[in-house]
Amino acid sequence: MEEREVVVIGAGPAGLSAALEAARSGAHVLLVDENSKPGGQLFKQIHKFFGSRDHRAGVRGIDIGTQLLEEADALRIEVWLDAEVCGIFNQRDVWIVRNKEKSVNVRAQRIIIATGAVENSVNFPGWSLPGVMGAGAAQTMINLHRVLPGYKVLMVGSGNVGVIVSYQLLQAGADVKAIVEAAPRLGGYGVHTAKVRRAGVPFHTSHTVLEARGTDHVESATIVQIDDKWQPIPGTEKVLDVDTICIAAGLTPLVELAFAAGCEPLYSPLLGGMVPWHDASMCTSIPSIYIAGDISGVEEASTAMEEGRMAGLSAAHSLGYVAEHDYEVGFKAAEQRMLALRSGLFGQKRRDAKAAIMAQTRG
């Protein structure tokens, strides 16, 4: 049994930020990720961030990821890649399989789970054909592996992910035939949808995919208008010549590890579904386990990084590495940056949803 002070599970924006904050405070941190490269979603985000200077506005996600990795290297944070966390036992024992061949048990004084979220699927006849994929998968192919997933693309979902990935597909040389949205209004920020609309991509609100057709891959897609009860309207079908269908239907928090460890679950539809209960410090119902990022509720990468900082600082403080006054000052600053992110039409809803979680009594 190996021992570490803080084990952070997940090296995406939340996990990296948590590891950095805990390490800066003086804690010995082990950062674990199942992928061969750290950074998570940041290295797929070639667009510039919004917000303020505190939130690195105007900086591309890939550059933010590079900066975080450089900081982690400077702090000499211990990093295990190609390492899968298979379970958490006795509230502190982390079972890790390294390189799919070596099983290691690590006893941690504090654990921070930053496992992120998984893409939602949409089922329709033909949805299992090669060429149907999540928008995040398409983004990984073009931005990380420089592989075009297809030449003629239908995007399902007009939220920020759908429109951003559509624009990046256009930049990579694909022809985005259309974006369909089941809701009567577009879901993404106007600045993103405007860029795609200017590029000539048509939007179809109150539409969905009726079916995909093809032999060994997608060859066409039929879209259809839906009524206010989400039912197809006969006679409104349109057949599109596409070889790829990307699904951008939201995300679901990856909570299995936390729930298997015994963290108390709560349901929050605005934050993606089931999430672990947590307090303002990002501590769950198990005092040794903290969470950060999309596992605590699906939001933006900027929010995930702030939650990571809060979790890392709180974990280090609970171990005695941060004086009470310094903790209050640092935490208050993070909270203020978070409030700025959770403002406006979209942010206020997430802010209210978070407040509702923290207001609920445990047990």
mmCIF file of C-alpha atoms in Angstrom:
data_model
loop_
_atom_site.group_PDB
_atom_site.id
_atom_site.type_symbol
_atom_site.label_atom_id
_atom_site.label_comp_id
_atom_site.label_asym_id
_atom_site.label_seq_id
_atom_site.Cartn_x
_atom_site.Cartn_y
_atom_site.Cartn_z
ATOM 1 C CA MET A 1 0.000 0.000 0.000
ATOM 2 C CA GLU A 2 1.493 3.307 -1.124
ATOM 3 C CA GLU A 3 0.589 6.551 0.644
ATOM 4 C CA ARG A 4 -0.005 10.088 -0.628
ATOM 5 C CA GLU A 5 -1.436 13.193 0.989
ATOM 6 C CA VAL A 6 -3.726 14.234 -1.868
ATOM 7 C CA VAL A 7 -4.803 12.105 -4.834
ATOM 8 C CA VAL A 8 -6.524 13.971 -7.670
ATOM 9 C CA ILE A 9 -8.458 11.787 -10.100
ATOM 10 C CA GLY A 10 -8.721 13.360 -13.548
ATOM 11 C CA ALA A 11 -6.192 15.677 -15.213
ATOM 12 C CA GLY A 12 -8.639 17.912 -17.059
ATOM 13 C CA PRO A 13 -9.162 21.614 -16.269
ATOM 14 C CA ALA A 14 -10.709 20.932 -12.843
ATOM 15 C CA GLY A 15 -8.229 18.249 -11.792
ATOM 16 C CA LEU A 16 -5.178 20.187 -12.946
ATOM 17 C CA SER A 17 -6.353 23.318 -11.136
ATOM 18 C CA ALA A 18 -7.051 21.326 -7.959
ATOM 19 C CA ALA A 19 -3.633 19.673 -8.071
ATOM 20 C CA LEU A 20 -1.894 23.014 -8.609
ATOM 21 C CA GLU A 21 -3.697 24.713 -5.726
ATOM 22 C CA ALA A 22 -3.015 21.864 -3.301
ATOM 23 C CA ALA A 23 0.638 21.633 -4.361
ATOM 24 C CA ARG A 24 1.178 25.399 -4.048
ATOM 25 C CA SER A 25 -0.121 25.115 -0.498
ATOM 26 C CA GLY A 26 2.536 22.541 0.308
ATOM 27 C CA ALA A 27 0.694 19.217 -0.014
ATOM 28 C CA HIS A 28 2.228 16.214 -1.774
ATOM 29 C CA VAL A 29 -0.091 15.600 -4.732
ATOM 30 C CA LEU A 30 -0.541 12.590 -6.997
ATOM 31 C CA LEU A 31 -2.471 13.407 -10.185
ATOM 32 C CA VAL A 32 -3.987 10.388 -11.957
ATOM 33 C CA ASP A 33 -5.539 10.209 -15.440
ATOM 34 C CA GLU A 34 -6.618 7.294 -17.624
ATOM 35 C CA ASN A 35 -5.456 9.009 -20.823
ATOM 36 C CA SER A 36 -1.962 9.050 -22.286
ATOM 37 C CA LYS A 37 -1.868 12.858 -22.181
ATOM 38 C CA PRO A 38 -3.098 15.249 -19.458
ATOM 39 C CA GLY A 39 -5.193 18.349 -20.084
ATOM 40 C CA GLY A 40 -8.580 16.850 -20.875
ATOM 41 C CA GLN A 41 -11.015 19.055 -22.779
ATOM 42 C CA LEU A 42 -8.696 22.068 -22.846
ATOM 43 C CA PHE A 43 -6.581 20.637 -25.643
ATOM 44 C CA LYS A 44 -9.644 20.251 -27.841
ATOM 45 C CA GLN A 45 -10.676 23.875 -27.356
ATOM 46 C CA ILE A 46 -8.915 25.949 -29.983
ATOM 47 C CA HIS A 47 -11.379 28.835 -29.574
ATOM 48 C CA LYS A 48 -10.723 31.801 -27.312
ATOM 49 C CA PHE A 49 -12.277 31.926 -23.838
ATOM 50 C CA PHE A 50 -14.785 34.580 -22.758
ATOM 51 C CA GLY A 51 -15.169 36.407 -19.464
ATOM 52 C CA SER A 52 -12.588 38.628 -17.820
ATOM 53 C CA ARG A 53 -8.838 38.668 -17.481
ATOM 54 C CA ASP A 54 -9.231 36.569 -14.334
ATOM 55 C CA HIS A 55 -10.839 33.904 -16.509
ATOM 56 C CA ARG A 56 -8.146 34.194 -19.207
ATOM 57 C CA ALA A 57 -10.464 35.840 -21.698
ATOM 58 C CA GLY A 58 -9.006 35.949 -25.186
ATOM 59 C CA VAL A 59 -6.755 32.939 -24.545
ATOM 60 C CA ARG A 60 -7.367 29.694 -26.412
ATOM 61 C CA GLY A 61 -8.186 26.597 -24.393
ATOM 62 C CA ILE A 62 -5.173 24.725 -25.762
ATOM 63 C CA ASP A 63 -2.883 27.540 -24.557
ATOM 64 C CA ILE A 64 -4.504 27.520 -21.104
ATOM 65 C CA GLY A 65 -3.908 23.768 -20.913
ATOM 66 C CA THR A 66 -0.251 24.236 -21.846
ATOM 67 C CA GLN A 67 0.153 26.891 -19.137
ATOM 68 C CA LEU A 68 -1.373 24.617 -16.495
ATOM 69 C CA LEU A 69 0.884 21.724 -17.470
ATOM 70 C CA GLU A 70 3.945 23.965 -17.287
ATOM 71 C CA GLU A 71 2.898 25.082 -13.802
ATOM 72 C CA ALA A 72 2.393 21.457 -12.739
ATOM 73 C CA ASP A 73 5.850 20.578 -14.017
ATOM 74 C CA ALA A 74 7.400 23.532 -12.163
ATOM 75 C CA LEU A 75 5.746 22.375 -8.926
ATOM 76 C CA ARG A 76 6.961 18.821 -9.565
ATOM 77 C CA ILE A 77 3.505 17.340 -9.175
ATOM 78 C CA GLU A 78 3.588 13.563 -9.454
ATOM 79 C CA VAL A 79 1.548 12.484 -12.493
ATOM 80 C CA TRP A 80 0.421 8.965 -13.423
ATOM 81 C CA LEU A 81 -0.949 8.678 -16.967
ATOM 82 C CA ASP A 82 -2.562 5.604 -18.560
ATOM 83 C CA ALA A 83 -3.763 4.954 -15.013
ATOM 84 C CA GLU A 84 -7.361 3.882 -14.425
ATOM 85 C CA VAL A 85 -8.963 4.361 -11.023
ATOM 86 C CA CYS A 86 -11.153 1.291 -10.497
ATOM 87 C CA GLY A 87 -12.533 2.113 -7.077
ATOM 88 C CA ILE A 88 -12.281 3.992 -3.784
ATOM 89 C CA PHE A 89 -12.559 1.899 -0.629
ATOM 90 C CA ASN A 90 -12.685 2.713 3.070
ATOM 91 C CA GLN A 91 -13.048 6.395 2.127
ATOM 92 C CA ARG A 92 -9.299 6.752 1.458
ATOM 93 C CA ASP A 93 -7.939 3.754 -0.437
ATOM 94 C CA VAL A 94 -7.672 4.325 -4.192
ATOM 95 C CA TRP A 95 -7.311 1.264 -6.432
ATOM 96 C CA ILE A 96 -5.382 2.180 -9.581
ATOM 97 C CA VAL A 97 -4.430 0.016 -12.569
ATOM 98 C CA ARG A 98 -1.397 1.416 -14.378
ATOM 99 C CA ASN A 99 -0.784 0.728 -18.057
ATOM 100 C CA LYS A 100 -3.458 -2.003 -17.917
ATOM 101 C CA GLU A 101 -1.019 -4.352 -16.223
ATOM 102 C CA LYS A 102 -0.024 -3.186 -12.755
ATOM 103 C CA SER A 103 -2.486 -2.900 -9.867
ATOM 104 C CA VAL A 104 -1.589 -0.351 -7.183
ATOM 105 C CA ASN A 105 -3.385 0.639 -3.981
ATOM 106 C CA VAL A 106 -2.775 4.180 -2.758
ATOM 107 C CA ARG A 107 -3.946 5.396 0.639
ATOM 108 C CA ALA A 108 -4.757 9.106 0.423
ATOM 109 C CA GLN A 109 -5.484 11.509 3.231
ATOM 110 C CA ARG A 110 -7.644 13.514 0.833
ATOM 111 C CA ILE A 111 -9.145 12.584 -2.557
ATOM 112 C CA ILE A 112 -10.361 15.032 -5.196
ATOM 113 C CA ILE A 113 -12.532 13.484 -7.906
ATOM 114 C CA ALA A 114 -12.569 15.441 -11.168
ATOM 115 C CA THR A 115 -13.772 12.806 -13.619
ATOM 116 C CA GLY A 116 -15.769 15.166 -15.823
ATOM 117 C CA ALA A 117 -18.800 14.127 -17.847
ATOM 118 C CA VAL A 118 -19.854 11.864 -20.715
ATOM 119 C CA GLU A 119 -21.712 12.851 -23.880
ATOM 120 C CA ASN A 120 -25.404 12.063 -24.116
ATOM 121 C CA SER A 121 -26.672 10.014 -27.037
ATOM 122 C CA VAL A 122 -29.794 10.339 -29.172
ATOM 123 C CA ASN A 123 -31.372 7.112 -30.375
ATOM 124 C CA PHE A 124 -32.986 6.872 -33.822
ATOM 125 C CA PRO A 125 -33.092 4.176 -36.514
ATOM 126 C CA GLY A 126 -29.566 3.856 -37.870
ATOM 127 C CA TRP A 127 -27.903 5.539 -34.875
ATOM 128 C CA SER A 128 -25.392 2.666 -34.561
ATOM 129 C CA LEU A 129 -24.045 3.108 -38.105
ATOM 130 C CA PRO A 130 -20.392 4.142 -38.429
ATOM 131 C CA GLY A 131 -20.394 7.894 -38.887
ATOM 132 C CA VAL A 132 -22.745 8.660 -35.993
ATOM 133 C CA MET A 133 -20.710 10.068 -33.110
ATOM 134 C CA GLY A 134 -20.678 12.555 -30.278
ATOM 135 C CA ALA A 135 -19.669 16.111 -31.130
ATOM 136 C CA GLY A 136 -16.874 15.809 -28.574
ATOM 137 C CA ALA A 137 -15.529 12.755 -30.397
ATOM 138 C CA ALA A 138 -15.494 14.707 -33.649
ATOM 139 C CA GLN A 139 -13.705 17.571 -31.881
ATOM 140 C CA THR A 140 -11.095 15.141 -30.569
ATOM 141 C CA MET A 141 -10.494 13.798 -34.074
ATOM 142 C CA ILE A 142 -10.015 17.171 -35.741
ATOM 143 C CA ASN A 143 -8.239 19.129 -32.995
ATOM 144 C CA LEU A 144 -6.098 16.448 -31.373
ATOM 145 C CA HIS A 145 -5.531 13.847 -34.078
ATOM 146 C CA ARG A 146 -5.943 16.056 -37.158
ATOM 147 C CA VAL A 147 -8.363 13.562 -38.716
ATOM 148 C CA LEU A 148 -11.541 14.708 -40.458
ATOM 149 C CA PRO A 149 -14.419 12.491 -39.245
ATOM 150 C CA GLY A 150 -16.410 13.050 -42.439
ATOM 151 C CA TYR A 151 -16.956 15.412 -45.345
ATOM 152 C CA LYS A 152 -20.703 16.079 -45.146
ATOM 153 C CA VAL A 153 -21.895 16.628 -41.580
ATOM 154 C CA LEU A 154 -25.242 16.994 -39.845
ATOM 155 C CA MET A 155 -24.994 18.475 -36.345
ATOM 156 C CA VAL A 156 -27.718 17.592 -33.850
ATOM 157 C CA GLY A 157 -27.927 20.251 -31.118
ATOM 158 C CA SER A 158 -27.421 24.019 -31.240
ATOM 159 C CA GLY A 159 -25.865 24.542 -27.812
ATOM 160 C CA ASN A 160 -22.359 25.930 -27.465
ATOM 161 C CA VAL A 161 -20.756 22.546 -28.110
ATOM 162 C CA GLY A 162 -22.814 21.987 -31.252
ATOM 163 C CA VAL A 163 -22.110 25.361 -32.829
ATOM 164 C CA ILE A 164 -18.451 25.551 -31.753
ATOM 165 C CA VAL A 165 -17.679 22.084 -33.112
ATOM 166 C CA SER A 166 -19.622 22.919 -36.293
ATOM 167 C CA TYR A 167 -17.409 25.949 -36.858
ATOM 168 C CA GLN A 168 -14.275 23.928 -36.178
ATOM 169 C CA LEU A 169 -15.452 21.278 -38.658
ATOM 170 C CA LEU A 170 -15.859 24.033 -41.238
ATOM 171 C CA GLN A 171 -12.337 25.256 -40.476
ATOM 172 C CA ALA A 172 -11.044 21.704 -40.948
ATOM 173 C CA GLY A 173 -12.605 21.446 -44.391
ATOM 174 C CA ALA A 174 -15.923 19.675 -43.761
ATOM 175 C CA ASP A 175 -19.235 20.775 -45.223
ATOM 176 C CA VAL A 176 -21.743 21.198 -42.395
ATOM 177 C CA LYS A 177 -25.052 20.617 -44.148
ATOM 178 C CA ALA A 178 -27.292 21.727 -41.280
ATOM 179 C CA ILE A 179 -27.721 22.097 -37.531
ATOM 180 C CA VAL A 180 -30.982 20.741 -36.120
ATOM 181 C CA GLU A 181 -32.373 21.733 -32.744
ATOM 182 C CA ALA A 182 -35.377 20.047 -31.104
ATOM 183 C CA ALA A 183 -36.202 23.140 -29.051
ATOM 184 C CA PRO A 184 -37.952 26.096 -30.689
ATOM 185 C CA ARG A 185 -34.935 28.338 -29.999
ATOM 186 C CA LEU A 186 -31.209 28.039 -30.531
ATOM 187 C CA GLY A 187 -29.266 27.102 -27.426
ATOM 188 C CA GLY A 188 -25.772 28.506 -27.967
ATOM 189 C CA TYR A 189 -24.330 31.951 -27.344
ATOM 190 C CA GLY A 190 -25.113 34.406 -30.119
ATOM 191 C CA VAL A 191 -21.452 35.024 -30.909
ATOM 192 C CA HIS A 192 -21.000 31.338 -31.774
ATOM 193 C CA THR A 193 -24.219 30.831 -33.708
ATOM 194 C CA ALA A 194 -23.611 34.027 -35.702
ATOM 195 C CA LYS A 195 -20.246 32.772 -36.973
ATOM 196 C CA VAL A 196 -21.780 29.521 -38.186
ATOM 197 C CA ARG A 197 -24.766 31.282 -39.750
ATOM 198 C CA ARG A 198 -22.449 33.696 -41.596
ATOM 199 C CA ALA A 199 -20.652 30.663 -43.014
ATOM 200 C CA GLY A 200 -23.925 29.638 -44.658
ATOM 201 C CA VAL A 201 -24.941 26.748 -42.399
ATOM 202 C CA PRO A 202 -28.747 26.488 -42.082
ATOM 203 C CA PHE A 203 -30.379 26.072 -38.659
ATOM 204 C CA HIS A 204 -33.576 24.048 -38.256
ATOM 205 C CA THR A 205 -35.286 24.657 -34.907
ATOM 206 C CA SER A 206 -38.113 22.378 -33.737
ATOM 207 C CA HIS A 207 -36.465 19.597 -35.776
ATOM 208 C CA THR A 208 -34.858 16.286 -34.969
ATOM 209 C CA VAL A 209 -33.313 13.290 -36.746
ATOM 210 C CA LEU A 210 -35.906 10.783 -37.875
ATOM 211 C CA GLU A 211 -33.442 8.181 -39.170
ATOM 212 C CA ALA A 212 -30.010 7.586 -40.652
ATOM 213 C CA ARG A 213 -29.551 5.356 -43.679
ATOM 214 C CA GLY A 214 -26.599 3.526 -45.156
ATOM 215 C CA THR A 215 -25.057 0.111 -45.645
ATOM 216 C CA ASP A 216 -21.756 0.020 -43.782
ATOM 217 C CA HIS A 217 -21.711 3.744 -42.942
ATOM 218 C CA VAL A 218 -23.987 6.792 -42.898
ATOM 219 C CA GLU A 219 -25.070 7.793 -46.399
ATOM 220 C CA SER A 220 -28.060 10.041 -45.641
ATOM 221 C CA ALA A 221 -30.127 11.424 -42.788
ATOM 222 C CA THR A 222 -33.811 12.250 -42.631
ATOM 223 C CA ILE A 223 -34.772 15.179 -40.420
ATOM 224 C CA VAL A 224 -38.318 16.092 -39.461
ATOM 225 C CA GLN A 225 -40.145 18.962 -37.801
ATOM 226 C CA ILE A 226 -41.672 18.254 -34.373
ATOM 227 C CA ASP A 227 -44.686 19.752 -32.642
ATOM 228 C CA ASP A 228 -44.961 21.232 -29.149
ATOM 229 C CA LYS A 229 -45.303 17.706 -27.758
ATOM 230 C CA TRP A 230 -42.011 16.665 -29.398
ATOM 231 C CA GLN A 231 -43.787 14.431 -31.919
ATOM 232 C CA PRO A 232 -42.832 14.284 -35.635
ATOM 233 C CA ILE A 233 -45.117 16.179 -37.994
ATOM 234 C CA PRO A 234 -45.904 13.980 -41.043
ATOM 235 C CA GLY A 235 -45.034 15.536 -44.368
ATOM 236 C CA THR A 236 -42.182 17.709 -43.024
ATOM 237 C CA GLU A 237 -39.408 15.190 -43.656
ATOM 238 C CA LYS A 238 -36.219 16.332 -45.419
ATOM 239 C CA VAL A 239 -33.470 13.984 -46.643
ATOM 240 C CA LEU A 240 -29.904 15.290 -46.315
ATOM 241 C CA ASP A 241 -26.892 13.900 -48.154
ATOM 242 C CA VAL A 242 -24.462 13.374 -45.252
ATOM 243 C CA ASP A 243 -21.813 10.857 -44.251
ATOM 244 C CA THR A 244 -21.491 11.986 -40.624
ATOM 245 C CA ILE A 245 -23.983 12.798 -37.869
ATOM 246 C CA CYS A 246 -22.613 14.525 -34.764
ATOM 247 C CA ILE A 247 -24.655 14.493 -31.563
ATOM 248 C CA ALA A 248 -24.392 17.510 -29.251
ATOM 249 C CA ALA A 249 -27.203 16.681 -26.834
ATOM 250 C CA GLY A 250 -25.570 17.685 -23.581
ATOM 251 C CA LEU A 251 -23.470 15.901 -20.996
ATOM 252 C CA THR A 252 -24.064 13.695 -17.984
ATOM 253 C CA PRO A 253 -21.712 13.915 -14.949
ATOM 254 C CA LEU A 254 -19.428 10.902 -14.519
ATOM 255 C CA VAL A 255 -20.442 10.096 -10.970
ATOM 256 C CA GLU A 256 -19.996 6.319 -10.757
ATOM 257 C CA LEU A 257 -16.691 6.459 -8.890
ATOM 258 C CA ALA A 258 -18.011 8.901 -6.297
ATOM 259 C CA PHE A 259 -21.268 7.018 -5.762
ATOM 260 C CA ALA A 260 -19.505 3.660 -5.483
ATOM 261 C CA ALA A 261 -17.301 5.233 -2.808
ATOM 262 C CA GLY A 262 -20.446 6.122 -0.853
ATOM 263 C CA CYS A 263 -20.890 9.823 -1.615
ATOM 264 C CA GLU A 264 -24.491 10.922 -1.134
ATOM 265 C CA PRO A 265 -26.336 11.483 -4.450
ATOM 266 C CA LEU A 266 -28.685 14.306 -5.422
ATOM 267 C CA TYR A 267 -30.628 15.070 -8.594
ATOM 268 C CA SER A 268 -30.197 18.393 -10.387
ATOM 269 C CA PRO A 269 -31.660 18.547 -13.923
ATOM 270 C CA LEU A 270 -30.072 21.943 -14.616
ATOM 271 C CA LEU A 271 -26.617 20.527 -13.841
ATOM 272 C CA GLY A 272 -26.925 17.341 -15.867
ATOM 273 C CA GLY A 273 -28.701 14.858 -13.587
ATOM 274 C CA MET A 274 -27.368 12.931 -10.617
ATOM 275 C CA VAL A 275 -24.465 14.623 -8.802
ATOM 276 C CA PRO A 276 -22.774 14.088 -5.428
ATOM 277 C CA TRP A 277 -23.929 16.353 -2.631
ATOM 278 C CA HIS A 278 -21.207 18.863 -1.774
ATOM 279 C CA ASP A 279 -20.818 21.952 0.329
ATOM 280 C CA ALA A 280 -19.309 25.299 -0.650
ATOM 281 C CA SER A 281 -15.787 23.962 -0.083
ATOM 282 C CA MET A 282 -16.484 21.170 -2.641
ATOM 283 C CA CYS A 283 -16.387 18.541 0.113
ATOM 284 C CA THR A 284 -18.837 15.650 -0.316
ATOM 285 C CA SER A 285 -20.734 13.768 2.376
ATOM 286 C CA ILE A 286 -17.482 11.833 2.946
ATOM 287 C CA PRO A 287 -15.072 14.262 4.669
ATOM 288 C CA SER A 288 -12.003 12.882 2.882
ATOM 289 C CA ILE A 289 -13.485 13.191 -0.625
ATOM 290 C CA TYR A 290 -13.859 16.416 -2.611
ATOM 291 C CA ILE A 291 -15.170 16.953 -6.138
ATOM 292 C CA ALA A 292 -14.653 19.579 -8.838
ATOM 293 C CA GLY A 293 -15.739 20.257 -12.391
ATOM 294 C CA ASP A 294 -18.459 18.534 -14.370
ATOM 295 C CA ILE A 295 -18.878 15.715 -11.837
ATOM 296 C CA SER A 296 -20.385 18.352 -9.527
ATOM 297 C CA GLY A 297 -22.647 19.681 -12.310
ATOM 298 C CA VAL A 298 -22.038 20.343 -15.988
ATOM 299 C CA GLU A 299 -20.822 23.899 -16.642
ATOM 300 C CA GLU A 300 -18.017 25.632 -18.543
ATOM 301 C CA ALA A 301 -14.269 24.923 -18.425
ATOM 302 C CA SER A 302 -13.676 28.262 -16.675
ATOM 303 C CA THR A 303 -16.072 27.211 -13.900
ATOM 304 C CA ALA A 304 -14.402 23.811 -13.652
ATOM 305 C CA MET A 305 -11.028 25.457 -13.084
ATOM 306 C CA GLU A 306 -12.407 27.682 -10.330
ATOM 307 C CA GLU A 307 -14.041 24.703 -8.622
ATOM 308 C CA GLY A 308 -10.739 22.871 -8.910
ATOM 309 C CA ARG A 309 -8.935 25.712 -7.178
ATOM 310 C CA MET A 310 -11.560 25.740 -4.425
ATOM 311 C CA ALA A 311 -11.327 21.962 -3.916
ATOM 312 C CA GLY A 312 -7.517 21.954 -3.904
ATOM 313 C CA LEU A 313 -7.307 24.851 -1.478
ATOM 314 C CA SER A 314 -9.957 23.301 0.791
ATOM 315 C CA ALA A 315 -8.248 19.904 0.826
ATOM 316 C CA ALA A 316 -4.883 21.493 1.682
ATOM 317 C CA HIS A 317 -6.514 23.602 4.385
ATOM 318 C CA SER A 318 -8.130 20.533 5.960
ATOM 319 C CA LEU A 319 -4.669 18.964 6.168
ATOM 320 C CA GLY A 320 -3.277 21.995 7.988
ATOM 321 C CA TYR A 321 -1.253 23.442 5.098
ATOM 322 C CA VAL A 322 -3.147 26.737 4.870
ATOM 323 C CA ALA A 323 -3.629 29.163 7.735
ATOM 324 C CA GLU A 324 -7.248 30.091 8.434
ATOM 325 C CA HIS A 325 -6.873 33.728 7.357
ATOM 326 C CA ASP A 326 -5.048 32.810 4.142
ATOM 327 C CA TYR A 327 -7.683 30.195 3.382
ATOM 328 C CA GLU A 328 -10.528 32.661 3.847
ATOM 329 C CA VAL A 329 -8.860 35.238 1.603
ATOM 330 C CA GLY A 330 -8.020 32.729 -1.147
ATOM 331 C CA PHE A 331 -11.387 31.033 -1.032
ATOM 332 C CA LYS A 332 -13.263 34.325 -1.065
ATOM 333 C CA ALA A 333 -11.369 35.417 -4.177
ATOM 334 C CA ALA A 334 -12.267 32.163 -5.941
ATOM 335 C CA GLU A 335 -15.904 32.562 -4.924
ATOM 336 C CA GLN A 336 -16.016 36.077 -6.378
ATOM 337 C CA ARG A 337 -14.579 34.849 -9.684
ATOM 338 C CA MET A 338 -17.148 32.052 -9.655
ATOM 339 C CA LEU A 339 -20.032 34.463 -9.057
ATOM 340 C CA ALA A 340 -18.914 36.439 -12.092
ATOM 341 C CA LEU A 341 -19.092 33.287 -14.195
ATOM 342 C CA ARG A 342 -22.487 32.338 -12.770
ATOM 343 C CA SER A 343 -24.208 35.580 -13.678
ATOM 344 C CA GLY A 344 -26.439 36.607 -16.541
ATOM 345 C CA LEU A 345 -29.229 34.660 -18.221
ATOM 346 C CA PHE A 346 -27.422 31.306 -18.366
ATOM 347 C CA GLY A 347 -25.163 31.605 -15.329
ATOM 348 C CA GLN A 348 -27.855 32.566 -12.833
ATOM 349 C CA LYS A 349 -29.692 29.287 -13.401
ATOM 350 C CA ARG A 350 -26.545 27.306 -12.619
ATOM 351 C CA ARG A 351 -25.888 29.512 -9.602
ATOM 352 C CA ASP A 352 -29.379 28.791 -8.266
ATOM 353 C CA ALA A 353 -28.984 25.072 -8.937
ATOM 354 C CA LYS A 354 -25.712 24.998 -7.001
ATOM 355 C CA ALA A 355 -27.258 26.902 -4.114
ATOM 356 C CA ALA A 356 -30.097 24.364 -3.997
ATOM 357 C CA ILE A 357 -27.608 21.499 -3.709
ATOM 358 C CA MET A 358 -25.723 23.092 -0.852
ATOM 359 C CA ALA A 359 -28.952 23.996 0.928
ATOM 360 C CA GLN A 360 -30.113 20.388 1.105
ATOM 361 C CA THR A 361 -29.555 18.549 4.350
ATOM 362 C CA ARG A 362 -27.364 15.484 4.137
ATOM 363 C CA GLY A 363 -28.926 12.104 4.769
#
